[in-house]
Amino acid sequence: MATGTSATDARREAPIGVFDSGLGGLSVLRELARRLPEERFLYVADSAHCPYGSKTAAEIVARACALTDFLLARGAKLIVVACNTATIAAVEYLRASYSVSFVGMEPAVKPAVAATRTGVVGVLATAATLAGDKLQRLIERHADSVRVLTQPAPGLPERVEAGELDTPQTRRLVERYTAPLLAAGADVIVLGSTHYPFLAPLIRSVVGPGVRLLDTGEAVARRVAAVLEQEDLRNREGRGGIEFFTSGPVAHLETIGSRLWGAPIAGSALPASAKL
Ligand code: DGL
């Protein structure tokens, strides 16, 4: 540590860790980088293990711990679980097991209930997110007299990982998953996976302009800023910067990831210990 630099200064300059089952969390990272441009970020795409949506809670917890260990070894001062599925399955375990703070995703049920005019809200999410009682409790807490319909949407994260944001196959899946919500009169659809915001233009073209789509990226970035303030960890003078890692092929992260990110990404492979 340089002379005159306190331990707290060094801690403030440490990066924020962000992970997802794959590239979906880039939709959250975008909001984080926008709100906190002075901060450094480490992003991990667990693409070798995507999708999490069809895994058991125990499998997801194991992956979340491996990625957390990697991010902490790289000095992360706070970790963002940029994945609804991993948040539902693992965030309580992570909080009980590590001393660093975790910020997770929460599907935008509350703002959706406030926004609906028809009194019907749809929630698209992975099977694993819908399996636990956590989302159900969130719905019970906020629904009031609004009907909140949940719809599993398997296959969509894989289409995003493949960069197929507007292929006939992706469109067919979106049509299949949104049809029951539209038939029930939903005028707000919650994007309950961080992969889905990349499909928002396609979903919009399927559901039409009368249906609002809500995701949680911006709210999570606000929450991260607030936690950094509370913990006196906010870096106000840094120059920013993002390092990208993947458990899958680096070429996949660099090609598809760059397309989703909207700028070239240089990626690195996770060490073997974090890949298994
Ligand atoms: N990105 C993950 C989420 O937010 C889901 C994708 C997956 O099934 O791995 O839930």
XYZ file of N, CA and C and ligand atoms in Angstrom:
838
model
N 0.839 -1.207 0.000
C 0.000 0.000 0.000
C 0.874 1.258 0.000
N 0.572 2.240 -0.843
C 1.400 3.447 -0.923
C 1.316 4.234 0.383
N 2.387 4.954 0.719
C 2.390 5.766 1.923
C 1.251 6.780 1.841
N 0.564 6.974 2.935
C -0.514 7.976 2.945
C -1.839 7.416 2.468
N -1.871 6.140 2.062
C -3.139 5.542 1.636
C -3.670 4.683 2.771
N -4.843 4.992 3.261
C -5.378 4.214 4.376
C -5.973 2.915 3.857
N -6.171 1.980 4.779
C -6.778 0.700 4.409
C -8.141 0.942 3.782
N -8.856 1.953 4.289
C -10.195 2.209 3.763
C -10.120 2.724 2.327
N -9.119 3.554 2.025
C -8.950 4.020 0.635
C -8.765 2.828 -0.297
N -7.908 1.911 0.134
C -7.638 0.735 -0.705
C -8.910 -0.080 -0.886
N -9.685 -0.192 0.168
C -10.945 -0.943 0.106
C -11.920 -0.261 -0.856
N -11.966 1.073 -0.806
C -12.869 1.801 -1.722
C -12.463 1.574 -3.180
N -11.160 1.449 -3.390
C -10.677 1.281 -4.768
C -10.854 -0.151 -5.274
N -11.244 -1.046 -4.396
C -11.425 -2.455 -4.799
C -12.608 -2.569 -5.774
N -12.608 -3.614 -6.598
C -13.693 -3.761 -7.582
C -14.988 -4.312 -6.977
N -16.050 -4.156 -7.733
C -17.353 -4.762 -7.418
C -17.458 -6.041 -8.257
N -17.763 -7.159 -7.617
C -17.934 -8.409 -8.358
C -19.377 -8.563 -8.827
N -19.543 -9.073 -10.030
C -20.887 -9.271 -10.600
C -20.887 -10.646 -11.267
N -21.893 -11.490 -10.961
C -21.946 -12.755 -11.709
C -23.358 -13.113 -12.123
N -23.399 -13.920 -13.181
C -24.666 -14.446 -13.695
C -24.389 -15.844 -14.241
N -25.466 -16.570 -14.531
C -25.307 -17.880 -15.158
C -24.682 -17.760 -16.545
N -24.631 -16.572 -17.085
C -24.069 -16.391 -18.426
C -23.968 -14.913 -18.753
N -24.475 -14.575 -19.940
C -24.322 -13.207 -20.431
C -25.470 -12.300 -20.009
N -26.539 -12.875 -19.438
C -27.713 -12.074 -19.075
C -27.384 -10.930 -18.127
N -26.468 -11.194 -17.191
C -26.124 -10.169 -16.209
C -25.499 -8.927 -16.816
N -25.119 -9.008 -18.098
C -24.608 -7.787 -18.758
C -25.689 -6.706 -18.767
N -26.960 -7.126 -18.749
C -28.044 -6.124 -18.717
C -28.043 -5.377 -17.386
N -27.566 -6.022 -16.330
C -27.458 -5.379 -15.010
C -26.159 -4.569 -14.942
N -25.088 -5.166 -15.465
C -23.787 -4.485 -15.470
C -23.878 -3.145 -16.200
N -24.662 -3.110 -17.257
C -24.832 -1.864 -18.017
C -25.366 -0.751 -17.104
N -26.369 -1.095 -16.301
C -26.957 -0.099 -15.383
C -25.961 0.269 -14.283
N -25.208 -0.724 -13.804
C -24.214 -0.458 -12.753
C -23.141 0.503 -13.275
N -22.637 0.234 -14.473
C -21.553 1.061 -15.031
C -22.049 2.475 -15.314
N -23.329 2.577 -15.669
C -23.909 3.897 -15.950
C -24.020 4.713 -14.657
N -24.487 4.054 -13.594
C -24.708 4.777 -12.334
C -23.419 5.007 -11.558
N -22.463 4.082 -11.705
C -21.240 4.141 -10.886
C -20.005 4.131 -11.800
N -19.830 5.165 -12.620
C -18.756 5.112 -13.631
C -17.348 5.138 -13.045
N -17.211 5.541 -11.788
C -15.854 5.589 -11.194
C -15.437 4.236 -10.637
N -16.393 3.323 -10.520
C -16.090 2.030 -9.905
C -15.471 1.067 -10.925
N -14.683 0.130 -10.407
C -14.170 -0.974 -11.226
C -15.073 -2.193 -11.029
N -15.277 -2.956 -12.082
C -16.140 -4.137 -12.012
C -15.413 -5.383 -12.517
N -15.726 -6.506 -11.892
C -15.309 -7.822 -12.392
C -16.593 -8.544 -12.753
N -16.764 -8.932 -14.000
C -17.990 -9.624 -14.412
C -17.662 -11.077 -14.733
N -18.408 -12.004 -14.134
C -18.218 -13.425 -14.451
C -19.479 -13.987 -15.098
N -19.317 -14.505 -16.312
C -20.387 -15.229 -17.009
C -20.147 -16.718 -16.794
N -21.099 -17.393 -16.138
C -20.924 -18.834 -15.887
C -21.493 -19.628 -17.061
N -21.108 -19.241 -18.251
C -21.756 -19.770 -19.463
C -21.609 -21.282 -19.613
N -20.552 -21.879 -19.037
C -20.397 -23.342 -19.138
C -21.500 -24.048 -18.363
N -22.123 -23.337 -17.428
C -23.152 -23.967 -16.581
C -24.543 -23.386 -16.841
N -24.677 -22.597 -17.888
C -25.969 -21.997 -18.225
C -26.814 -23.031 -18.979
N -28.091 -23.191 -18.721
C -28.909 -22.369 -17.835
C -28.936 -22.880 -16.383
N -29.049 -21.945 -15.457
C -29.281 -22.295 -14.056
C -30.741 -22.699 -13.847
N -31.599 -22.213 -14.744
C -33.048 -22.359 -14.558
C -33.518 -23.790 -14.419
N -32.737 -24.745 -14.973
C -33.150 -26.148 -14.894
C -32.318 -26.913 -13.864
N -31.521 -26.190 -13.052
C -30.684 -26.865 -12.049
C -31.394 -26.910 -10.696
N -30.889 -27.794 -9.809
C -31.438 -27.831 -8.449
C -30.853 -26.668 -7.653
N -31.509 -26.340 -6.540
C -31.013 -25.256 -5.692
C -29.599 -25.571 -5.211
N -29.341 -26.852 -4.864
C -28.008 -27.226 -4.358
C -26.936 -27.003 -5.432
N -27.254 -27.326 -6.665
C -26.281 -27.113 -7.752
C -26.006 -25.622 -7.939
N -27.058 -24.815 -7.843
C -26.890 -23.369 -8.041
C -26.072 -22.772 -6.888
N -26.334 -23.246 -5.661
C -25.564 -22.762 -4.500
C -24.077 -23.085 -4.709
N -23.786 -24.281 -5.193
C -22.380 -24.678 -5.404
C -21.711 -23.752 -6.421
N -22.413 -23.451 -7.501
C -21.833 -22.544 -8.517
C -21.669 -21.130 -7.933
N -22.672 -20.670 -7.193
C -22.608 -19.312 -6.621
C -21.415 -19.192 -5.667
N -21.136 -20.247 -4.900
C -19.991 -20.209 -3.971
C -18.673 -20.214 -4.740
N -18.583 -21.026 -5.789
C -17.339 -21.071 -6.580
C -17.052 -19.705 -7.196
N -18.089 -19.053 -7.707
C -17.886 -17.748 -8.350
C -17.583 -16.676 -7.303
N -18.231 -16.776 -6.150
C -17.959 -15.834 -5.058
C -16.510 -15.974 -4.595
N -16.049 -17.213 -4.419
C -14.651 -17.432 -3.993
C -13.690 -16.785 -4.994
N -13.979 -16.955 -6.278
C -13.117 -16.355 -7.303
C -13.120 -14.825 -7.184
N -14.307 -14.250 -7.054
C -14.403 -12.778 -6.994
C -13.729 -12.238 -5.728
N -13.872 -12.947 -4.626
C -13.224 -12.483 -3.384
C -11.704 -12.606 -3.492
N -11.244 -13.665 -4.149
C -9.789 -13.816 -4.336
C -9.239 -12.667 -5.175
N -10.096 -12.097 -6.043
C -9.681 -10.933 -6.848
C -9.965 -9.622 -6.130
N -10.357 -9.688 -4.865
C -10.473 -8.481 -4.046
C -11.820 -7.785 -4.067
N -12.884 -8.435 -4.516
C -14.193 -7.761 -4.615
C -14.646 -7.228 -3.248
N -15.166 -5.994 -3.256
C -15.621 -5.363 -1.995
C -17.120 -5.561 -1.786
N -17.822 -5.961 -2.816
C -19.274 -6.193 -2.760
C -19.592 -7.082 -3.958
N -20.599 -7.928 -3.816
C -20.930 -8.827 -4.932
C -22.386 -8.669 -5.342
N -22.585 -8.499 -6.647
C -23.929 -8.393 -7.200
C -24.277 -9.736 -7.849
N -25.337 -10.354 -7.349
C -25.819 -11.600 -7.943
C -26.777 -11.171 -9.064
N -26.224 -11.027 -10.273
C -26.986 -10.436 -11.381
C -27.810 -11.503 -12.095
N -28.489 -12.307 -11.296
C -29.224 -13.461 -11.804
C -30.382 -13.718 -10.841
N -31.602 -13.656 -11.345
C -32.765 -13.897 -10.476
C -32.743 -15.312 -9.912
N -32.373 -16.273 -10.768
C -32.401 -17.674 -10.370
C -31.408 -17.931 -9.239
N -30.192 -17.398 -9.372
C -29.174 -17.586 -8.328
C -29.549 -16.812 -7.065
N -30.212 -15.683 -7.228
C -30.642 -14.927 -6.045
C -31.644 -15.760 -5.246
N -32.644 -16.289 -5.948
C -33.675 -17.076 -5.261
C -33.048 -18.298 -4.586
N -32.145 -18.974 -5.300
C -31.613 -20.247 -4.787
C -30.509 -20.055 -3.758
N -29.729 -18.967 -3.876
C -28.453 -18.964 -3.143
C -28.167 -17.735 -2.295
N -28.894 -16.632 -2.467
C -28.397 -15.404 -1.824
C -28.427 -15.498 -0.299
N -29.418 -16.206 0.242
C -29.459 -16.322 1.715
C -28.257 -17.127 2.213
N -27.947 -18.193 1.497
C -26.786 -19.013 1.861
C -25.503 -18.171 1.763
N -25.386 -17.408 0.693
C -24.178 -16.580 0.500
C -24.042 -15.571 1.643
N -25.143 -14.924 1.985
C -25.093 -13.900 3.054
C -24.704 -14.523 4.394
N -25.163 -15.762 4.610
C -24.840 -16.422 5.885
C -23.408 -16.956 5.898
N -22.809 -17.113 4.720
C -21.516 -17.806 4.644
C -20.324 -16.877 4.443
N -20.555 -15.667 3.955
C -19.447 -14.748 3.638
C -19.689 -13.416 4.345
N -18.604 -12.682 4.609
C -18.790 -11.421 5.327
C -19.025 -10.235 4.377
N -18.729 -10.396 3.088
C -18.954 -9.309 2.125
C -20.468 -9.134 1.891
N -20.892 -7.937 1.477
C -22.320 -7.727 1.182
C -22.681 -8.242 -0.205
N -23.888 -8.799 -0.312
C -24.415 -9.262 -1.606
C -25.666 -8.457 -1.946
N -25.765 -8.019 -3.193
C -27.003 -7.409 -3.685
C -27.554 -8.348 -4.750
N -28.805 -8.762 -4.566
C -29.395 -9.710 -5.509
C -30.506 -9.069 -6.336
N -31.100 -9.871 -7.197
C -32.188 -9.403 -8.052
C -33.528 -9.711 -7.380
N -34.500 -8.839 -7.620
C -35.868 -9.131 -7.171
C -36.780 -8.759 -8.333
N -37.523 -9.733 -8.896
C -38.391 -9.399 -10.027
C -39.292 -8.200 -9.685
N -39.550 -7.355 -10.689
C -40.202 -6.058 -10.474
C -41.711 -6.177 -10.252
N -42.101 -7.060 -9.305
C -43.530 -7.287 -9.052
C -44.185 -6.031 -8.472
N -43.497 -5.398 -7.528
C -44.098 -4.232 -6.866
C -44.378 -3.083 -7.859
N -43.383 -2.651 -8.662
C -43.699 -1.606 -9.646
C -44.715 -2.051 -10.688
N -44.739 -3.356 -11.002
C -45.711 -3.843 -11.991
C -47.128 -3.711 -11.448
N -47.304 -4.049 -10.175
C -48.629 -3.934 -9.553
C -49.068 -2.467 -9.548
N -48.104 -1.575 -9.307
C -48.442 -0.142 -9.308
C -48.783 0.353 -10.714
N -48.206 -0.282 -11.740
C -48.349 0.244 -13.107
C -49.561 -0.307 -13.857
N -50.073 -1.466 -13.462
C -51.132 -2.088 -14.273
C -52.437 -1.282 -14.240
N -53.071 -1.218 -15.380
C -54.396 -0.583 -15.480
C -55.480 -1.647 -15.608
N -55.103 -2.814 -16.151
C -56.092 -3.878 -16.335
C -56.249 -4.724 -15.072
N -55.308 -4.583 -14.139
C -55.359 -5.404 -12.922
C -54.782 -6.795 -13.127
N -54.046 -6.970 -14.243
C -53.405 -8.267 -14.500
C -51.940 -8.037 -14.883
N -51.056 -8.738 -14.191
C -49.613 -8.617 -14.421
C -49.073 -9.998 -14.743
N -48.154 -10.077 -15.697
C -47.488 -11.347 -16.002
C -46.040 -11.310 -15.547
N -45.541 -12.443 -15.084
C -44.131 -12.540 -14.689
C -43.497 -13.682 -15.477
N -42.525 -13.358 -16.322
C -41.743 -14.380 -17.014
C -40.509 -14.669 -16.183
N -40.225 -15.948 -15.913
C -39.047 -16.287 -15.107
C -38.629 -17.718 -15.421
N -37.499 -18.125 -14.849
C -37.048 -19.503 -15.071
C -37.823 -20.444 -14.146
N -37.780 -21.729 -14.484
C -38.471 -22.726 -13.654
C -37.931 -22.693 -12.222
N -36.604 -22.558 -12.076
C -36.011 -22.562 -10.726
C -36.467 -21.338 -9.925
N -36.618 -20.200 -10.589
C -37.087 -18.998 -9.891
C -38.524 -19.195 -9.416
N -39.330 -19.869 -10.235
C -40.737 -20.066 -9.883
C -40.926 -21.209 -8.889
N -39.894 -22.066 -8.752
C -40.050 -23.260 -7.917
C -40.109 -22.935 -6.422
N -39.243 -22.049 -5.948
C -39.197 -21.761 -4.513
C -40.425 -20.962 -4.089
N -40.554 -20.738 -2.782
C -41.717 -19.960 -2.337
C -41.378 -18.464 -2.231
N -40.113 -18.115 -2.574
C -39.682 -16.729 -2.411
C -40.460 -15.769 -3.328
N -40.587 -16.168 -4.600
C -41.314 -15.311 -5.542
C -42.792 -15.275 -5.149
N -43.307 -16.428 -4.715
C -44.705 -16.481 -4.293
C -44.949 -15.510 -3.135
N -43.995 -15.474 -2.203
C -44.144 -14.568 -1.048
C -44.087 -13.110 -1.498
N -43.207 -12.838 -2.473
C -43.092 -11.474 -3.015
C -44.428 -11.065 -3.652
N -45.029 -11.995 -4.378
C -46.313 -11.716 -5.028
C -47.394 -11.487 -3.970
N -47.428 -12.360 -2.961
C -48.453 -12.206 -1.908
C -48.301 -10.863 -1.196
N -47.045 -10.437 -1.013
C -46.797 -9.180 -0.291
C -47.291 -7.968 -1.086
N -47.176 -8.019 -2.419
C -47.424 -6.805 -3.199
C -48.669 -6.837 -4.071
N -49.287 -8.025 -4.252
C -50.313 -8.125 -5.298
C -51.567 -7.310 -5.014
N -51.944 -7.145 -3.754
C -53.241 -6.521 -3.421
C -54.346 -7.214 -4.209
N -55.108 -6.409 -4.962
C -56.205 -7.033 -5.717
C -55.790 -7.357 -7.154
N -54.498 -7.169 -7.445
C -54.020 -7.428 -8.817
C -53.766 -8.924 -9.000
N -54.135 -9.430 -10.183
C -53.858 -10.835 -10.508
C -52.448 -10.928 -11.075
N -51.582 -11.683 -10.417
C -50.202 -11.825 -10.899
C -50.004 -13.247 -11.414
N -49.792 -13.371 -12.714
C -49.652 -14.689 -13.343
C -48.181 -14.970 -13.604
N -47.728 -16.153 -13.226
C -46.331 -16.494 -13.498
C -46.242 -17.454 -14.682
N -45.194 -17.291 -15.455
C -45.020 -18.102 -16.662
C -43.563 -18.530 -16.793
N -43.288 -19.840 -16.645
C -41.914 -20.286 -16.894
C -41.553 -20.110 -18.371
N -40.314 -19.761 -18.628
C -39.908 -19.493 -20.008
C -38.610 -20.224 -20.355
N -38.620 -21.575 -20.284
C -37.393 -22.316 -20.584
C -36.956 -22.104 -22.032
N -35.656 -22.117 -22.215
C -35.122 -21.994 -23.578
C -34.691 -20.584 -23.931
N -35.247 -19.584 -23.278
C -34.895 -18.210 -23.665
C -33.448 -17.837 -23.309
N -32.946 -18.188 -22.086
C -31.543 -17.854 -21.808
C -30.589 -18.463 -22.842
N -30.889 -19.692 -23.249
C -30.025 -20.354 -24.245
C -30.028 -19.590 -25.572
N -31.188 -19.047 -25.946
C -31.264 -18.285 -27.206
C -30.413 -17.015 -27.093
N -30.457 -16.379 -25.915
C -29.636 -15.166 -25.714
C -28.160 -15.540 -25.732
N -27.803 -16.638 -25.050
C -26.395 -17.084 -25.042
C -25.908 -17.364 -26.463
N -26.840 -17.797 -27.338
C -26.461 -18.093 -28.721
C -26.496 -16.834 -29.585
N -26.884 -15.716 -28.992
C -26.964 -14.458 -29.754
C -28.169 -14.413 -30.671
N -29.141 -15.321 -30.439
C -30.312 -15.381 -31.324
C -31.437 -14.528 -30.751
N -31.293 -13.230 -30.918
C -32.228 -12.306 -30.273
C -33.502 -12.126 -31.083
N -33.473 -12.514 -32.374
C -34.662 -12.287 -33.198
C -34.792 -13.350 -34.286
N -34.518 -14.592 -33.937
C -34.670 -15.669 -34.925
C -36.094 -16.218 -34.823
N -36.557 -16.939 -35.871
C -37.907 -17.510 -35.810
C -38.108 -18.392 -34.585
N -37.065 -19.159 -34.194
C -37.201 -20.050 -33.031
C -37.407 -19.236 -31.747
N -36.638 -18.165 -31.596
C -36.786 -17.324 -30.394
C -38.166 -16.678 -30.391
N -38.593 -16.201 -31.554
C -39.916 -15.562 -31.654
C -41.020 -16.547 -31.269
N -40.886 -17.793 -31.730
C -41.919 -18.802 -31.398
C -42.008 -19.003 -29.888
N -40.838 -19.065 -29.238
C -40.847 -19.241 -27.774
C -41.521 -18.051 -27.096
N -41.160 -16.846 -27.541
C -41.739 -15.636 -26.933
C -43.251 -15.623 -27.145
N -43.685 -16.004 -28.341
C -45.144 -16.027 -28.610
C -45.833 -17.026 -27.681
N -45.184 -18.210 -27.518
C -45.805 -19.255 -26.688
C -45.926 -18.786 -25.229
N -44.879 -18.131 -24.720
C -44.875 -17.766 -23.298
C -45.729 -16.527 -23.005
N -45.856 -15.652 -23.972
C -46.634 -14.434 -23.688
C -48.124 -14.625 -23.999
N -48.460 -15.609 -24.834
C -49.867 -15.781 -25.241
C -50.818 -15.924 -24.046
N -50.507 -16.811 -23.072
C -51.454 -16.940 -21.946
C -51.571 -15.664 -21.124
N -50.480 -14.903 -21.043
C -50.508 -13.651 -20.265
C -51.392 -12.627 -20.969
N -51.226 -12.534 -22.296
C -52.035 -11.581 -23.070
C -53.507 -11.997 -23.045
N -53.757 -13.305 -23.150
C -55.146 -13.794 -23.155
C -55.841 -13.456 -21.843
N -55.063 -13.419 -20.757
C -55.652 -13.107 -19.442
C -55.792 -11.599 -19.227
N -55.264 -10.810 -20.173
C -55.435 -9.351 -20.084
C -54.266 -8.612 -19.453
N -53.097 -9.258 -19.346
C -51.946 -8.572 -18.728
C -51.537 -7.355 -19.555
N -51.321 -6.230 -18.887
C -50.805 -5.045 -19.583
C -49.406 -4.665 -19.076
N -48.869 -5.463 -18.147
C -47.487 -5.281 -17.694
C -46.864 -6.672 -17.610
N -45.657 -6.799 -18.156
C -44.944 -8.074 -18.055
C -43.600 -7.824 -17.382
N -43.381 -8.570 -16.303
C -42.126 -8.465 -15.553
C -41.101 -9.400 -16.192
N -39.951 -8.850 -16.536
C -38.868 -9.659 -17.102
C -38.053 -10.214 -15.932
N -38.410 -11.422 -15.486
C -37.851 -11.976 -14.262
C -36.585 -12.791 -14.446
N -35.856 -12.524 -15.508
C -34.513 -13.101 -15.689
C -33.664 -12.017 -16.320
N -32.400 -11.976 -15.940
C -31.543 -10.909 -16.468
C -31.187 -11.130 -17.940
N -31.482 -12.319 -18.462
C -31.286 -12.536 -19.906
C -32.374 -11.837 -20.733
N -33.573 -11.711 -20.166
C -34.720 -11.258 -20.976
C -34.622 -9.817 -21.497
N -34.003 -8.875 -20.769
C -33.940 -7.517 -21.338
C -33.312 -7.483 -22.737
N -32.441 -8.462 -23.047
C -31.863 -8.487 -24.396
C -32.895 -8.910 -25.439
N -33.997 -9.486 -24.979
C -35.067 -9.879 -25.892
C -36.199 -8.854 -25.902
N -36.019 -7.744 -25.182
C -37.114 -6.768 -25.043
C -37.633 -6.266 -26.398
N -36.764 -5.939 -27.384
C -37.319 -5.490 -28.669
C -38.210 -6.556 -29.313
N -37.783 -7.838 -29.231
C -38.585 -8.916 -29.805
C -39.892 -9.081 -29.013
N -39.780 -9.086 -27.691
C -40.989 -9.266 -26.865
C -41.967 -8.120 -27.150
N -41.429 -6.897 -27.266
C -42.293 -5.739 -27.554
C -43.007 -5.917 -28.886
N -42.281 -6.440 -29.873
C -42.904 -6.593 -31.197
C -43.974 -7.685 -31.156
N -43.852 -8.630 -30.225
C -44.857 -9.689 -30.108
C -46.070 -9.201 -29.299
N -45.821 -8.506 -28.191
C -46.953 -8.157 -27.297
C -47.611 -6.825 -27.669
N -46.922 -6.020 -28.461
C -47.505 -4.754 -28.901
C -47.251 -3.628 -27.919
N -47.550 -2.402 -28.356
C -47.192 -1.209 -27.581
C -48.034 -1.014 -26.315
N -49.154 -1.730 -26.202
C -50.029 -1.529 -25.034
C -49.554 -2.257 -23.787
N -48.475 -3.025 -23.917
C -47.988 -3.804 -22.769
C -46.627 -3.270 -22.342
N -46.501 -2.957 -21.054
C -45.216 -2.456 -20.530
C -44.334 -3.603 -20.086
N -43.053 -3.484 -20.345
C -42.085 -4.484 -19.886
C -41.253 -3.856 -18.779
N -41.093 -4.583 -17.676
C -40.321 -4.029 -16.556
C -39.186 -4.970 -16.176
N -37.988 -4.401 -16.013
C -36.907 -5.212 -15.462
C -36.305 -4.488 -14.262
N -35.284 -5.098 -13.668
C -34.836 -4.648 -12.359
C -33.418 -4.069 -12.365
N -32.802 -3.982 -13.537
C -31.398 -3.570 -13.588
C -31.127 -2.228 -12.913
N -31.962 -1.247 -13.232
C -31.730 0.103 -12.711
C -31.916 0.146 -11.180
N -32.940 -0.565 -10.705
C -33.201 -0.591 -9.259
C -32.036 -1.243 -8.520
N -31.451 -2.268 -9.116
C -30.314 -2.949 -8.479
C -29.105 -2.005 -8.434
N -28.889 -1.256 -9.510
C -27.767 -0.301 -9.516
C -27.959 0.755 -8.417
N -29.199 1.200 -8.230
C -29.476 2.176 -7.149
C -29.175 1.554 -5.786
N -29.572 0.313 -5.620
C -29.361 -0.401 -4.353
C -27.857 -0.577 -4.081
N -27.104 -0.911 -5.122
C -25.647 -1.075 -4.957
C -25.028 0.253 -4.523
N -25.450 1.349 -5.149
C -24.922 2.671 -4.764
C -25.240 2.950 -3.291
N -26.445 2.613 -2.865
C -26.843 2.874 -1.474
C -26.031 2.030 -0.498
N -25.797 0.766 -0.832
C -25.021 -0.108 0.064
C -23.576 0.387 0.151
N -23.016 0.808 -0.971
C -21.642 1.344 -0.947
C -21.563 2.567 -0.037
N -22.584 3.430 -0.123
C -22.624 4.625 0.759
C -22.657 4.185 2.220
N -23.592 3.289 2.527
C -23.753 2.816 3.915
C -22.455 2.253 4.466
N -21.717 1.548 3.623
C -20.507 0.861 4.097
C -19.255 1.705 3.879
N -19.450 2.943 3.454
C -18.338 3.860 3.188
C -17.328 3.244 2.208
N -17.874 2.594 1.176
C -17.013 1.907 0.206
C -17.094 2.525 -1.192
N -17.794 3.640 -1.305
C -17.983 4.237 -2.633
C -16.673 4.852 -3.128
N -16.286 4.501 -4.334
C -15.090 5.064 -4.965
C -15.538 6.210 -5.868
N -15.215 7.436 -5.478
C -15.677 8.592 -6.261
C -14.612 9.122 -7.203
N -13.389 8.616 -7.051
C -12.313 9.210 -7.843
C -11.656 8.237 -8.808
N -12.210 7.041 -8.928
C -11.592 6.048 -9.799
C -11.865 6.339 -11.266
N -11.187 5.561 -12.095
C -11.371 5.757 -13.539
C -12.255 4.677 -14.157
N -12.858 3.869 -13.294
C -13.755 2.841 -13.811
C -12.977 1.715 -14.475
N -13.678 0.894 -15.239
C -13.038 -0.233 -15.923
C -13.745 -1.535 -15.582
N -13.809 -2.409 -16.566
C -14.503 -3.686 -16.375
C -13.615 -4.812 -16.895
N -13.464 -5.857 -16.083
C -12.791 -7.079 -16.543
C -13.845 -8.166 -16.673
N -13.767 -8.909 -17.756
C -14.773 -9.938 -18.052
C -14.146 -11.328 -17.985
N -14.853 -12.251 -17.326
C -14.385 -13.634 -17.211
C -15.530 -14.570 -17.590
N -15.159 -15.768 -18.051
C -16.193 -16.757 -18.370
C -15.724 -18.158 -18.030
N -16.682 -19.014 -17.665
C -16.375 -20.434 -17.474
C -16.513 -21.171 -18.801
N -17.061 -20.528 -19.796
C -17.220 -21.130 -21.126
C -16.076 -20.699 -22.035
N -16.230 -20.919 -23.332
C -15.180 -20.497 -24.251
C -15.040 -18.963 -24.263
N -13.792 -18.501 -24.187
C -13.559 -17.045 -24.203
C -14.069 -16.448 -25.522
N -13.929 -17.210 -26.607
C -14.380 -16.704 -27.916
C -15.891 -16.427 -27.904
N -16.652 -17.237 -27.159
C -18.106 -17.022 -27.050
C -18.383 -15.701 -26.346
N -17.692 -15.482 -25.222
C -17.869 -14.216 -24.492
C -17.503 -13.026 -25.383
N -16.408 -13.193 -26.127
C -15.928 -12.047 -26.912
C -16.804 -11.763 -28.136
N -17.428 -12.793 -28.701
C -18.270 -12.536 -29.880
C -19.698 -12.154 -29.464
N -20.386 -13.100 -28.802
C -21.790 -12.843 -28.431
C -21.849 -11.754 -27.361
N -20.938 -11.851 -26.375
C -20.927 -10.852 -25.300
C -20.739 -9.447 -25.849
N -19.830 -9.291 -26.789
C -19.584 -7.958 -27.364
C -20.830 -7.437 -28.068
N -21.531 -8.368 -28.738
C -22.763 -7.939 -29.437
C -23.805 -7.444 -28.441
N -23.953 -8.192 -27.349
C -24.953 -7.802 -26.340
C -24.522 -6.518 -25.636
N -23.232 -6.409 -25.377
C -22.702 -5.260 -24.643
C -22.697 -4.006 -25.514
N -22.591 -4.210 -26.834
C -22.602 -3.069 -27.753
C -21.238 -2.448 -27.951
N -20.184 -3.134 -27.506
C -18.801 -2.671 -27.676
C -17.909 -3.892 -27.504
N -16.694 -3.844 -28.067
C -15.837 -5.033 -27.958
C -15.468 -5.364 -26.512
N -15.584 -6.629 -26.179
C -15.226 -7.143 -24.859
C -13.991 -8.021 -25.020
N -12.989 -7.822 -24.156
C -11.855 -8.751 -24.099
C -12.074 -9.620 -22.868
N -12.123 -10.925 -23.061
C -12.451 -11.823 -21.945
C -11.271 -12.651 -21.495
N -11.404 -13.239 -20.297
C -10.415 -14.180 -19.778
C -11.151 -15.415 -19.291
N -10.430 -16.531 -19.282
C -11.014 -17.778 -18.780
C -10.961 -17.780 -17.248
N -12.013 -18.299 -16.626
C -11.956 -18.522 -15.177
C -10.892 -19.573 -14.892
N -10.221 -19.507 -13.741
C -9.288 -20.586 -13.410
C -10.045 -21.904 -13.269
N -9.358 -23.016 -13.499
C -10.009 -24.331 -13.477
C -10.758 -24.572 -12.158
N -10.219 -24.086 -11.055
C -10.850 -24.332 -9.749
C -12.253 -23.725 -9.677
N -12.516 -22.652 -10.418
C -13.826 -21.992 -10.372
C -14.759 -22.481 -11.475
N -14.215 -23.324 -12.360
C -15.007 -23.759 -13.518
C -15.852 -24.988 -13.233
N -15.360 -25.844 -12.318
C -15.967 -27.177 -12.151
C -17.390 -27.121 -11.631
N -30.023 -14.940 -15.965
C -30.715 -15.877 -15.155
C -31.766 -15.173 -14.288
O -31.751 -13.962 -14.129
C -31.442 -17.007 -15.792
C -30.880 -17.789 -16.875
C -30.651 -19.236 -16.569
O -31.589 -20.059 -16.541
O -29.479 -19.533 -16.360
O -32.616 -15.834 -13.745
